[in-house]
């Protein structure tokens, strides 16, 4: 059974997370650290899991339609976001963010955020949490994750909250020149946080660090049939 934290406990737990999980693991961006400390991660979790808000682990969420999402561990999330070097005012497509925590942190950093989820229940979950937490400027959209949200393109940054097994080609096409996309490529011990960068018609990529994340079905390998 979960326990409810007081406001003082929450602030202390959040500060401790920043100091022990982020600062000590190469997260050095002051703007990012300030944003993570400003956003109450517990607000984006169901009541019975709020006691896990500042633990160094992924947290599973279940939407009203039974769709499952997993919030990335704080350290992995922060290092991924730091890797794209987000600037104030940049337009960001936040993919598969579940309850909206990632979108809230990006908004707190000054990003212009579009949060994309694949079912109405997940979109409503995020929109409700973001509204309650005071991040009503985030635009919540529903659609195929692999196809992105072309109506809002081009984007400066695309942040994928999970592991992908295929190149996100349609998302890369929605980056503006100079845009960056970050995701975990591969699953389990083969997972690696990777940043794609677009320069003109050329897209390059570089691995940043090893990490595990829940796989996203929209970016699963397509079956190959043999006859």
Coordinates of C-alpha atoms in Angstrom, one line a residue:
X1 CA 0.0 0.0 0.0
X2 CA 1.5 3.4 -1.0
X3 CA 1.9 6.3 1.4
X4 CA 1.0 9.9 0.8
X5 CA 3.9 12.3 1.1
X6 CA 3.5 15.8 2.6
X7 CA 4.4 18.9 0.6
X8 CA 7.6 19.2 2.7
X9 CA 8.5 15.6 2.1
X10 CA 7.8 15.9 -1.6
X11 CA 10.1 19.0 -2.0
X12 CA 12.8 17.3 0.0
X13 CA 12.5 14.0 -2.0
X14 CA 12.6 16.0 -5.3
X15 CA 15.7 17.9 -4.2
X16 CA 17.4 14.7 -3.1
X17 CA 16.6 13.1 -6.5
X18 CA 18.3 16.0 -8.2
X19 CA 21.3 16.0 -6.0
X20 CA 21.9 12.2 -5.8
X21 CA 20.5 10.8 -9.1
X22 CA 21.2 13.6 -11.5
X23 CA 24.1 15.8 -10.4
X24 CA 26.2 12.8 -9.6
X25 CA 25.5 11.2 -13.0
X26 CA 26.7 13.8 -15.4
X27 CA 23.6 16.0 -15.6
X28 CA 25.1 19.5 -15.5
X29 CA 22.6 21.7 -17.3
X30 CA 21.4 24.2 -14.7
X31 CA 18.2 25.0 -16.6
X32 CA 17.4 21.3 -16.8
X33 CA 18.2 20.7 -13.1
X34 CA 16.0 23.7 -12.2
X35 CA 13.2 22.4 -14.3
X36 CA 13.3 18.9 -12.8
X37 CA 13.3 20.4 -9.3
X38 CA 10.4 22.6 -10.2
X39 CA 8.1 19.9 -11.6
X40 CA 6.5 17.6 -9.1
X41 CA 6.8 14.1 -10.7
X42 CA 4.3 12.8 -8.1
X43 CA 1.6 14.8 -9.8
X44 CA 2.0 12.6 -12.9
X45 CA 1.5 9.3 -11.1
X46 CA -1.6 7.6 -9.7
X47 CA -2.1 8.1 -6.0
X48 CA -1.0 4.5 -5.2
X49 CA 2.3 5.0 -6.9
X50 CA 3.2 8.5 -5.8
X51 CA 5.6 7.1 -3.2
X52 CA 7.7 5.9 -6.2
X53 CA 7.9 9.4 -7.7
X54 CA 11.5 10.1 -6.7
X55 CA 13.0 6.6 -6.7
X56 CA 15.6 5.8 -9.3
X57 CA 13.4 3.5 -11.3
X58 CA 10.9 3.4 -14.1
X59 CA 7.3 3.6 -13.1
X60 CA 4.5 1.8 -15.0
X61 CA 1.3 3.6 -15.7
X62 CA -2.0 2.2 -17.0
X63 CA -4.5 4.4 -18.8
X64 CA -8.3 4.0 -18.7
X65 CA -8.2 1.8 -21.8
X66 CA -5.6 -0.5 -20.3
X67 CA -2.8 0.9 -22.4
X68 CA 0.5 0.7 -20.6
X69 CA 3.2 3.4 -20.5
X70 CA 6.4 3.5 -18.5
X71 CA 7.9 6.7 -17.1
X72 CA 11.7 6.6 -17.7
X73 CA 13.9 6.6 -14.6
X74 CA 14.8 10.2 -13.7
X75 CA 18.5 9.8 -14.5
X76 CA 18.0 8.3 -17.9
X77 CA 15.3 10.9 -18.7
X78 CA 17.4 13.8 -17.7
X79 CA 20.5 12.7 -19.5
X80 CA 18.5 12.1 -22.7
X81 CA 17.0 15.6 -22.5
X82 CA 20.4 17.1 -21.8
X83 CA 21.8 15.4 -24.9
X84 CA 19.6 17.4 -27.2
X85 CA 20.7 20.7 -25.7
X86 CA 17.2 22.2 -25.7
X87 CA 17.1 26.0 -26.2
X88 CA 14.4 28.4 -25.0
X89 CA 11.5 28.7 -27.4
X90 CA 12.4 25.6 -29.4
X91 CA 9.5 23.5 -30.7
X92 CA 9.4 20.0 -29.3
X93 CA 7.4 16.9 -30.2
X94 CA 7.2 14.7 -27.0
X95 CA 6.4 11.1 -28.1
X96 CA 4.8 8.5 -25.8
X97 CA 5.1 10.6 -22.7
X98 CA 2.3 8.8 -20.9
X99 CA 1.0 11.0 -18.2
X100 CA 2.8 14.1 -19.4
X101 CA 5.8 14.4 -17.0
X102 CA 8.4 14.7 -19.7
X103 CA 6.3 17.4 -21.5
X104 CA 6.0 19.3 -18.3
X105 CA 9.8 19.3 -17.7
X106 CA 10.4 20.4 -21.3
X107 CA 7.8 23.2 -20.9
X108 CA 9.5 24.3 -17.7
X109 CA 12.8 24.6 -19.6
X110 CA 11.1 27.0 -22.0
X111 CA 10.2 24.5 -24.8
X112 CA 7.1 24.9 -27.0
X113 CA 5.7 21.3 -26.5
X114 CA 3.3 19.1 -28.5
X115 CA 2.7 15.9 -26.6
X116 CA 1.8 12.9 -28.8
X117 CA 0.0 9.8 -27.6
X118 CA -1.6 6.9 -29.5
X119 CA -5.0 6.6 -27.7
X120 CA -7.5 9.1 -26.5
X121 CA -7.3 7.7 -23.0
X122 CA -3.5 8.4 -22.8
X123 CA -4.0 11.8 -24.3
X124 CA -6.6 12.6 -21.7
X125 CA -4.4 11.2 -18.9
X126 CA -1.6 13.6 -20.0
X127 CA -3.8 16.6 -20.6
X128 CA -5.5 16.3 -17.2
X129 CA -2.2 16.0 -15.3
X130 CA -0.6 18.8 -17.2
X131 CA -3.6 21.1 -16.6
X132 CA -3.6 20.3 -12.9
X133 CA 0.2 20.9 -12.6
X134 CA -0.1 24.2 -14.3
X135 CA 1.4 23.3 -17.8
X136 CA -1.7 24.1 -19.9
X137 CA 0.4 25.5 -22.7
X138 CA 1.4 21.9 -23.8
X139 CA -0.7 20.8 -26.8
X140 CA -1.9 17.2 -26.4
X141 CA -2.5 15.3 -29.7
X142 CA -3.5 11.7 -30.5
X143 CA -2.1 9.7 -33.4
X144 CA 0.2 7.0 -34.7
X145 CA 3.5 7.5 -32.8
X146 CA 5.6 6.4 -35.7
X147 CA 4.0 8.9 -38.0
X148 CA 4.5 11.8 -35.6
X149 CA 2.3 14.9 -35.9
X150 CA 3.0 16.5 -39.3
X151 CA 0.5 19.3 -38.7
X152 CA 2.9 20.8 -36.1
X153 CA 6.1 20.2 -37.9
X154 CA 8.9 21.1 -38.3
X155 CA 10.3 20.5 -34.8
X156 CA 13.6 21.5 -33.3
X157 CA 13.6 18.5 -31.0
X158 CA 11.8 15.2 -30.9
X159 CA 11.9 13.3 -27.7
X160 CA 10.9 9.6 -27.7
X161 CA 10.0 8.2 -24.3
X162 CA 11.0 4.5 -24.8
X163 CA 13.0 2.0 -26.8
X164 CA 12.8 1.8 -30.6
X165 CA 13.9 -1.1 -32.8
X166 CA 13.4 0.6 -36.2
X167 CA 14.7 4.0 -37.4
X168 CA 12.0 6.6 -36.9
X169 CA 12.1 7.8 -40.5
X170 CA 8.8 9.7 -40.5
X171 CA 9.7 11.5 -37.4
X172 CA 13.1 12.4 -38.7
X173 CA 11.4 13.9 -41.7
X174 CA 9.5 16.3 -39.4
X175 CA 12.8 17.8 -37.9
X176 CA 13.8 21.2 -39.1
X177 CA 17.3 21.8 -40.4
X178 CA 19.5 21.6 -37.2
X179 CA 16.9 19.5 -35.4
X180 CA 17.6 16.7 -33.0
X181 CA 15.8 13.5 -32.1
X182 CA 16.7 11.3 -29.1
X183 CA 15.5 7.8 -28.2
X184 CA 16.8 4.6 -26.7
X185 CA 17.8 2.3 -29.6
X186 CA 17.6 -1.5 -28.8
X187 CA 16.2 -3.2 -25.8
X188 CA 17.7 -4.8 -22.6
X189 CA 21.5 -4.7 -22.4
X190 CA 21.6 -3.7 -26.1
X191 CA 19.8 -0.5 -25.4
X192 CA 21.7 2.8 -26.1
X193 CA 20.5 6.4 -26.0
X194 CA 21.1 7.7 -29.4
X195 CA 20.8 11.3 -30.8
X196 CA 20.0 11.9 -34.4
X197 CA 20.9 15.3 -35.9
X198 CA 19.6 16.8 -39.1
X199 CA 21.8 19.0 -41.4
X200 CA 20.1 19.8 -44.7
X201 CA 19.2 16.5 -46.2
X202 CA 21.7 14.5 -44.1
X203 CA 20.8 12.8 -40.9
X204 CA 23.7 11.7 -38.6
X205 CA 23.5 9.8 -35.3
X206 CA 25.7 9.2 -32.3
X207 CA 25.4 6.9 -29.3
X208 CA 25.5 8.7 -25.9
X209 CA 25.2 6.1 -23.2
X210 CA 23.8 2.6 -22.5
X211 CA 20.3 2.5 -21.1
X212 CA 17.3 0.2 -20.9
X213 CA 13.8 1.4 -21.6
X214 CA 10.4 -0.1 -22.2
X215 CA 10.0 -0.9 -26.0
X216 CA 7.4 1.0 -27.9
X217 CA 5.2 -1.2 -30.2
X218 CA 4.9 1.6 -32.8
X219 CA 8.7 1.3 -33.4
X220 CA 9.0 -2.5 -33.3
X221 CA 10.7 -4.5 -36.0
X222 CA 8.3 -5.4 -38.8
X223 CA 7.9 -9.1 -39.3
X224 CA 9.7 -10.6 -42.3
X225 CA 7.8 -13.4 -44.1
X226 CA 9.6 -16.1 -46.0
X227 CA 8.0 -18.6 -48.4

